[in-house]
mmCIF file of C-alpha atoms and ligand atoms in Angstrom:
data_model
loop_
_atom_site.group_PDB
_atom_site.id
_atom_site.type_symbol
_atom_site.label_atom_id
_atom_site.label_comp_id
_atom_site.label_asym_id
_atom_site.label_seq_id
_atom_site.Cartn_x
_atom_site.Cartn_y
_atom_site.Cartn_z
ATOM 1 C CA MET A 15 -24.056 -19.613 -23.222
ATOM 2 C CA SER A 16 -20.519 -18.859 -23.820
ATOM 3 C CA VAL A 17 -18.550 -16.484 -21.594
ATOM 4 C CA LYS A 18 -16.017 -14.420 -23.069
ATOM 5 C CA ILE A 19 -12.689 -14.707 -21.411
ATOM 6 C CA GLN A 20 -11.136 -11.356 -20.803
ATOM 7 C CA GLU A 21 -7.657 -11.262 -21.658
ATOM 8 C CA MET A 22 -5.206 -9.057 -19.521
ATOM 9 C CA ARG A 23 -2.619 -6.992 -20.611
ATOM 10 C CA ILE A 24 0.350 -5.628 -18.481
ATOM 11 C CA ASP A 25 3.057 -3.329 -19.989
ATOM 12 C CA ILE A 26 6.086 -2.931 -17.545
ATOM 13 C CA ILE A 27 8.423 0.111 -17.827
ATOM 14 C CA THR A 28 11.830 -0.279 -16.858
ATOM 15 C CA VAL A 29 15.737 0.659 -17.480
ATOM 16 C CA LEU A 30 16.495 -3.248 -16.619
ATOM 17 C CA PRO A 31 14.148 -5.222 -19.363
ATOM 18 C CA GLU A 32 16.802 -7.914 -19.401
ATOM 19 C CA MET A 33 16.169 -8.430 -15.344
ATOM 20 C CA LEU A 34 12.518 -9.349 -16.031
ATOM 21 C CA GLU A 35 12.714 -11.057 -19.759
ATOM 22 C CA GLY A 36 13.690 -14.460 -18.629
ATOM 23 C CA PHE A 37 11.194 -13.940 -15.231
ATOM 24 C CA VAL A 38 8.097 -13.332 -17.726
ATOM 25 C CA ASN A 39 8.807 -16.036 -20.192
ATOM 26 C CA GLN A 40 9.345 -18.768 -17.452
ATOM 27 C CA SER A 41 6.967 -21.422 -16.432
ATOM 28 C CA ILE A 42 3.000 -20.161 -15.612
ATOM 29 C CA LEU A 43 3.547 -16.656 -17.020
ATOM 30 C CA ALA A 44 4.694 -17.968 -19.998
ATOM 31 C CA ARG A 45 1.789 -20.939 -20.365
ATOM 32 C CA ALA A 46 -0.669 -17.973 -19.357
ATOM 33 C CA GLN A 47 0.663 -16.008 -22.435
ATOM 34 C CA LYS A 48 0.558 -19.099 -24.659
ATOM 35 C CA LYS A 49 -2.834 -19.744 -23.892
ATOM 36 C CA GLY A 50 -3.957 -15.941 -24.689
ATOM 37 C CA LEU A 51 -4.954 -15.219 -21.555
ATOM 38 C CA VAL A 52 -2.207 -12.724 -20.672
ATOM 39 C CA GLU A 53 -0.251 -10.460 -22.389
ATOM 40 C CA ILE A 54 3.137 -8.786 -20.788
ATOM 41 C CA TYR A 55 5.109 -6.505 -22.416
ATOM 42 C CA LEU A 56 8.502 -5.090 -21.371
ATOM 43 C CA HIS A 57 9.207 -1.321 -22.338
ATOM 44 C CA ASN A 58 13.028 -0.142 -21.977
ATOM 45 C CA LEU A 59 12.615 3.529 -20.604
ATOM 46 C CA ARG A 60 15.963 4.189 -22.245
ATOM 47 C CA ASP A 61 13.893 4.092 -25.950
ATOM 48 C CA TYR A 62 12.032 7.091 -24.827
ATOM 49 C CA THR A 63 14.451 9.817 -23.731
ATOM 50 C CA LYS A 64 15.581 12.499 -25.959
ATOM 51 C CA ASP A 65 19.032 12.620 -24.471
ATOM 52 C CA LYS A 66 21.804 11.601 -26.471
ATOM 53 C CA HIS A 67 23.612 9.402 -23.896
ATOM 54 C CA ARG A 68 20.128 7.741 -23.305
ATOM 55 C CA ARG A 69 19.811 8.998 -19.718
ATOM 56 C CA VAL A 70 16.708 9.183 -17.769
ATOM 57 C CA ASP A 71 17.760 10.467 -14.703
ATOM 58 C CA ASP A 72 19.420 13.869 -13.403
ATOM 59 C CA TYR A 73 20.444 15.253 -9.974
ATOM 60 C CA PRO A 74 17.661 16.580 -7.814
ATOM 61 C CA PHE A 75 16.755 20.161 -7.355
ATOM 62 C CA GLY A 76 17.305 21.189 -3.620
ATOM 63 C CA GLY A 77 21.153 19.418 -3.647
ATOM 64 C CA PHE A 78 19.890 15.924 -2.368
ATOM 65 C CA ALA A 79 21.906 12.926 -2.445
ATOM 66 C CA GLY A 80 21.063 10.568 -5.315
ATOM 67 C CA MET A 81 19.524 10.500 -8.798
ATOM 68 C CA VAL A 82 16.039 11.150 -9.998
ATOM 69 C CA MET A 83 14.211 9.773 -13.129
ATOM 70 C CA GLN A 84 13.095 12.586 -15.207
ATOM 71 C CA CYS A 85 9.514 13.556 -16.484
ATOM 72 C CA GLN A 86 9.812 13.302 -20.398
ATOM 73 C CA PRO A 87 10.787 9.724 -20.703
ATOM 74 C CA ILE A 88 8.367 8.184 -18.338
ATOM 75 C CA ASP A 89 5.307 10.543 -19.697
ATOM 76 C CA ASP A 90 6.533 9.952 -23.451
ATOM 77 C CA CYS A 91 6.139 6.512 -23.108
ATOM 78 C CA ILE A 92 3.066 6.140 -20.731
ATOM 79 C CA SER A 93 1.477 8.354 -23.255
ATOM 80 C CA ARG A 94 2.123 6.297 -26.179
ATOM 81 C CA LEU A 95 0.766 3.334 -24.150
ATOM 82 C CA LYS A 96 -2.592 5.161 -23.459
ATOM 83 C CA ALA A 97 -2.836 6.693 -26.853
ATOM 84 C CA GLU A 98 -3.562 3.071 -27.879
ATOM 85 C CA ARG A 99 -6.045 1.517 -24.996
ATOM 86 C CA HIS A 100 -7.547 2.942 -21.581
ATOM 87 C CA TYR A 101 -5.580 1.686 -18.832
ATOM 88 C CA ASP A 102 -7.290 0.945 -15.554
ATOM 89 C CA HIS A 103 -4.453 1.408 -13.201
ATOM 90 C CA VAL A 104 -0.964 3.095 -13.807
ATOM 91 C CA ILE A 105 0.981 1.304 -11.029
ATOM 92 C CA PHE A 106 4.615 2.792 -9.559
ATOM 93 C CA THR A 107 6.481 0.480 -7.571
ATOM 94 C CA THR A 108 7.716 2.056 -4.384
ATOM 95 C CA PRO A 109 8.802 1.378 -0.774
ATOM 96 C CA ASP A 110 6.497 4.401 0.482
ATOM 97 C CA GLY A 111 3.371 3.029 -1.567
ATOM 98 C CA GLU A 112 0.813 1.080 -0.026
ATOM 99 C CA GLN A 113 1.456 -2.548 0.942
ATOM 100 C CA PHE A 114 0.867 -5.296 -1.270
ATOM 101 C CA ASN A 115 -1.794 -8.240 -0.148
ATOM 102 C CA GLN A 116 -3.637 -10.781 -1.808
ATOM 103 C CA SER A 117 -6.960 -8.796 -1.837
ATOM 104 C CA MET A 118 -4.777 -6.201 -4.050
ATOM 105 C CA ALA A 119 -3.768 -8.994 -6.341
ATOM 106 C CA ASN A 120 -7.717 -10.143 -6.511
ATOM 107 C CA GLU A 121 -8.561 -6.412 -7.472
ATOM 108 C CA LEU A 122 -5.796 -6.197 -9.945
ATOM 109 C CA SER A 123 -6.773 -9.293 -11.406
ATOM 110 C CA LEU A 124 -10.039 -8.183 -12.920
ATOM 111 C CA ALA A 125 -8.236 -4.940 -14.879
ATOM 112 C CA GLU A 126 -8.024 -5.367 -18.304
ATOM 113 C CA ASN A 127 -4.982 -3.109 -18.896
ATOM 114 C CA ILE A 128 -2.536 -1.960 -16.370
ATOM 115 C CA ILE A 129 1.245 -0.402 -16.559
ATOM 116 C CA ILE A 130 3.681 -0.904 -13.835
ATOM 117 C CA LEU A 131 6.459 1.804 -13.669
ATOM 118 C CA CYS A 132 9.590 0.500 -12.330
ATOM 119 C CA GLY A 133 11.280 2.811 -9.568
ATOM 120 C CA HIS A 134 14.799 3.579 -9.722
ATOM 121 C CA TYR A 135 17.576 5.558 -8.494
ATOM 122 C CA LYS A 136 16.447 7.889 -5.499
ATOM 123 C CA GLY A 137 12.910 8.005 -6.976
ATOM 124 C CA VAL A 138 10.823 9.557 -9.928
ATOM 125 C CA ASP A 139 10.374 12.840 -10.194
ATOM 126 C CA TYR A 140 7.095 13.746 -8.096
ATOM 127 C CA ARG A 141 5.059 15.528 -10.885
ATOM 128 C CA ILE A 142 4.719 11.952 -12.222
ATOM 129 C CA ARG A 143 2.955 10.379 -9.375
ATOM 130 C CA GLU A 144 0.845 13.288 -9.067
ATOM 131 C CA HIS A 145 0.089 13.763 -12.296
ATOM 132 C CA LEU A 146 0.154 9.912 -13.993
ATOM 133 C CA ILE A 147 0.231 7.149 -11.559
ATOM 134 C CA THR A 148 -2.904 5.908 -10.005
ATOM 135 C CA LYS A 149 -1.690 3.555 -7.582
ATOM 136 C CA GLU A 150 1.518 2.935 -5.638
ATOM 137 C CA ILE A 151 2.711 -0.258 -4.176
ATOM 138 C CA SER A 152 5.363 -1.528 -1.785
ATOM 139 C CA ILE A 153 5.840 -5.036 -1.978
ATOM 140 C CA GLY A 154 7.693 -4.758 2.148
ATOM 141 C CA ASP A 155 9.242 -2.488 4.722
ATOM 142 C CA TYR A 156 12.469 -2.876 3.089
ATOM 143 C CA VAL A 157 14.383 -0.827 0.359
ATOM 144 C CA LEU A 158 15.254 -2.710 -2.982
ATOM 145 C CA THR A 159 17.693 -1.370 -5.679
ATOM 146 C CA GLY A 160 14.921 -1.115 -8.074
ATOM 147 C CA GLY A 161 11.224 -1.460 -8.734
ATOM 148 C CA GLU A 162 11.921 -4.597 -10.906
ATOM 149 C CA LEU A 163 11.422 -7.355 -8.307
ATOM 150 C CA ALA A 164 8.223 -5.516 -6.782
ATOM 151 C CA ALA A 165 6.830 -5.301 -10.483
ATOM 152 C CA ALA A 166 7.928 -9.195 -11.196
ATOM 153 C CA ALA A 167 6.073 -9.884 -7.619
ATOM 154 C CA ILE A 168 2.875 -8.255 -8.482
ATOM 155 C CA THR A 169 2.745 -9.484 -12.005
ATOM 156 C CA ASP A 170 3.081 -13.081 -10.746
ATOM 157 C CA ALA A 171 0.295 -12.819 -8.078
ATOM 158 C CA VAL A 172 -1.928 -11.334 -10.001
ATOM 159 C CA VAL A 173 -1.345 -13.513 -13.351
ATOM 160 C CA ARG A 174 -1.310 -16.959 -11.327
ATOM 161 C CA ILE A 175 -5.456 -15.973 -10.328
ATOM 162 C CA VAL A 176 -6.515 -14.924 -13.948
ATOM 163 C CA PRO A 177 -9.529 -17.470 -14.387
ATOM 164 C CA GLY A 178 -8.040 -20.043 -16.493
ATOM 165 C CA VAL A 179 -3.922 -19.576 -15.819
ATOM 166 C CA ILE A 180 -3.919 -21.954 -13.398
ATOM 167 C CA GLY A 181 -5.757 -25.702 -14.488
ATOM 168 C CA ASP A 182 -7.170 -26.303 -10.979
ATOM 169 C CA GLU A 183 -9.232 -23.126 -10.311
ATOM 170 C CA GLN A 184 -9.418 -24.788 -6.768
ATOM 171 C CA SER A 185 -5.930 -24.011 -6.211
ATOM 172 C CA ALA A 186 -5.497 -20.908 -6.425
ATOM 173 C CA LEU A 187 -9.046 -20.206 -4.408
ATOM 174 C CA SER A 188 -7.501 -22.623 -1.557
ATOM 175 C CA ASP A 189 -4.004 -20.541 -1.559
ATOM 176 C CA SER A 190 -2.882 -19.227 2.025
ATOM 177 C CA PHE A 191 -4.423 -15.307 2.155
ATOM 178 C CA GLN A 192 -7.407 -15.747 -0.052
ATOM 179 C CA ASP A 193 -9.551 -15.909 3.264
ATOM 180 C CA ASN A 194 -7.129 -14.543 5.472
ATOM 181 C CA LEU A 195 -5.854 -17.876 6.456
ATOM 182 C CA LEU A 196 -2.781 -19.920 6.456
ATOM 183 C CA ALA A 197 -3.580 -22.805 3.984
ATOM 184 C CA ALA A 198 -3.446 -26.217 5.812
ATOM 185 C CA PRO A 199 0.021 -28.711 5.365
ATOM 186 C CA VAL A 200 -0.306 -30.605 2.112
ATOM 187 C CA TYR A 201 1.373 -34.345 1.718
ATOM 188 C CA THR A 202 2.217 -36.883 -1.245
ATOM 189 C CA ARG A 203 3.209 -40.360 -1.722
ATOM 190 C CA PRO A 204 4.649 -42.089 0.000
ATOM 191 C CA ALA A 205 2.030 -42.173 3.237
ATOM 192 C CA ASP A 206 5.086 -43.433 5.385
ATOM 193 C CA TYR A 207 8.910 -41.751 4.381
ATOM 194 C CA LYS A 208 10.969 -43.129 7.013
ATOM 195 C CA GLY A 209 8.469 -43.490 9.923
ATOM 196 C CA TRP A 210 7.396 -39.833 9.066
ATOM 197 C CA CYS A 211 3.596 -40.251 8.969
ATOM 198 C CA VAL A 212 0.951 -38.483 6.837
ATOM 199 C CA PRO A 213 -2.055 -37.593 9.586
ATOM 200 C CA GLU A 214 -4.273 -40.871 9.448
ATOM 201 C CA VAL A 215 -7.296 -38.817 8.662
ATOM 202 C CA LEU A 216 -5.883 -37.489 4.837
ATOM 203 C CA LEU A 217 -6.033 -41.550 4.182
ATOM 204 C CA SER A 218 -9.308 -42.268 5.416
ATOM 205 C CA GLY A 219 -11.407 -41.245 1.897
ATOM 206 C CA HIS A 220 -13.783 -39.331 4.641
ATOM 207 C CA GLU A 221 -14.332 -36.434 2.711
ATOM 208 C CA ALA A 222 -16.179 -34.271 5.531
ATOM 209 C CA LYS A 223 -13.841 -34.995 8.274
ATOM 210 C CA ILE A 224 -10.950 -34.254 5.600
ATOM 211 C CA LYS A 225 -12.354 -30.543 5.224
ATOM 212 C CA GLU A 226 -12.833 -30.446 8.999
ATOM 213 C CA TRP A 227 -9.469 -31.432 9.662
ATOM 214 C CA GLU A 228 -8.118 -29.159 7.017
ATOM 215 C CA LEU A 229 -9.712 -25.960 8.416
ATOM 216 C CA SER A 230 -8.962 -26.658 11.986
ATOM 217 C CA GLN A 231 -5.609 -27.259 10.564
ATOM 218 C CA SER A 232 -5.729 -23.162 9.047
ATOM 219 C CA TYR A 233 -6.735 -22.272 11.965
ATOM 220 C CA GLU A 234 -4.365 -23.281 14.037
ATOM 221 C CA ARG A 235 -1.430 -22.606 11.674
ATOM 222 C CA THR A 236 -2.948 -18.931 11.488
ATOM 223 C CA ARG A 237 -3.183 -18.403 15.141
ATOM 224 C CA ARG A 238 0.277 -19.585 15.752
ATOM 225 C CA LEU A 239 2.129 -17.991 12.899
ATOM 226 C CA ARG A 240 -0.005 -14.923 11.789
ATOM 227 C CA PRO A 241 -2.610 -14.120 14.722
ATOM 228 C CA ASP A 242 -2.650 -10.501 12.934
ATOM 229 C CA LEU A 243 -4.729 -12.110 10.040
ATOM 230 C CA LEU A 244 -7.305 -13.680 12.419
ATOM 231 C CA ASN A 245 -8.678 -9.764 12.882
ATOM 232 C CA LYS A 246 -9.173 -9.299 9.230
ATOM 233 C CA ASN A 247 -13.053 -10.354 8.508
ATOM 234 C CA THR A 248 -11.676 -14.065 9.029
ATOM 235 C CA PRO A 249 -14.783 -16.463 8.010
ATOM 236 C CA SER A 250 -16.247 -17.704 11.986
ATOM 237 C CA HIS A 251 -15.017 -20.566 12.907
ATOM 238 C CA ASP A 252 -13.361 -21.071 16.134
ATOM 239 C CA LYS A 253 -11.379 -17.982 15.878
ATOM 240 C CA ASP A 254 -10.522 -17.756 19.820
HETATM 241 N N1 LIG B 447 11.335 -0.465 -4.911
HETATM 242 C C1 LIG B 447 12.482 -0.566 -3.771
HETATM 243 N N2 LIG B 447 11.953 -1.085 -2.824
HETATM 244 C C2 LIG B 447 10.761 -1.289 -2.821
HETATM 245 C C3 LIG B 447 9.764 -2.158 -2.173
HETATM 246 N N3 LIG B 447 9.939 -2.572 -0.947
HETATM 247 N N4 LIG B 447 8.120 -2.246 -2.890
HETATM 248 C C4 LIG B 447 8.170 -1.702 -4.123
HETATM 249 N N5 LIG B 447 9.211 -1.062 -4.636
HETATM 250 C C5 LIG B 447 10.233 -0.914 -4.419
#
């Protein structure tokens, strides 16, 4: 029985497509697109404005500081994309969104089509968030100059776990955070570099002992560096 590999499409709407151009066409993202597993399209929001000066922002009502992204170009761009296919998520990158994490990346990687709207200036006219956005995502409690880096982080984390993108499937599954545990340390040749030695057990060839060592290292590092993760449905081992 042959299993049809589902291709994923990500449409990123931005006022700075040049900032993302290099990023989406490098390394694993480039390979994923060449393999036909993912399609990534960048849309310049300015191409959708009806303003003769190609402006996409205006002053906020109420006399607040900063500029606000207007409804019309965003609505037109999203409407055009939606007229062509169904989208599972229309994401807005914003510091007041839900905090991005591995389980969100896992969930998004199952989608067929995603739109990511990069926020800019003081924000976006709230009516866009109320009527068109289905998911608001923050990549951390700090404010970036725009949502492009957030869109890049989300795209990268999602695409790398799409089946077939990373050759060795096991390597994506054993990432830090996949099971709320930090990954165990890894080493490569030489086994002794300037007297800095690789743990003996890794050279033993004893598979069960190596697995046990890996798990205990994961727990030790998680307990020491990210104890908060241990309460989040961590598989039982020696949590305490
Ligand atoms: N735009 C500005 N800061 C951001 C953040 N921390 N996460 C997502 N989008 C943002």
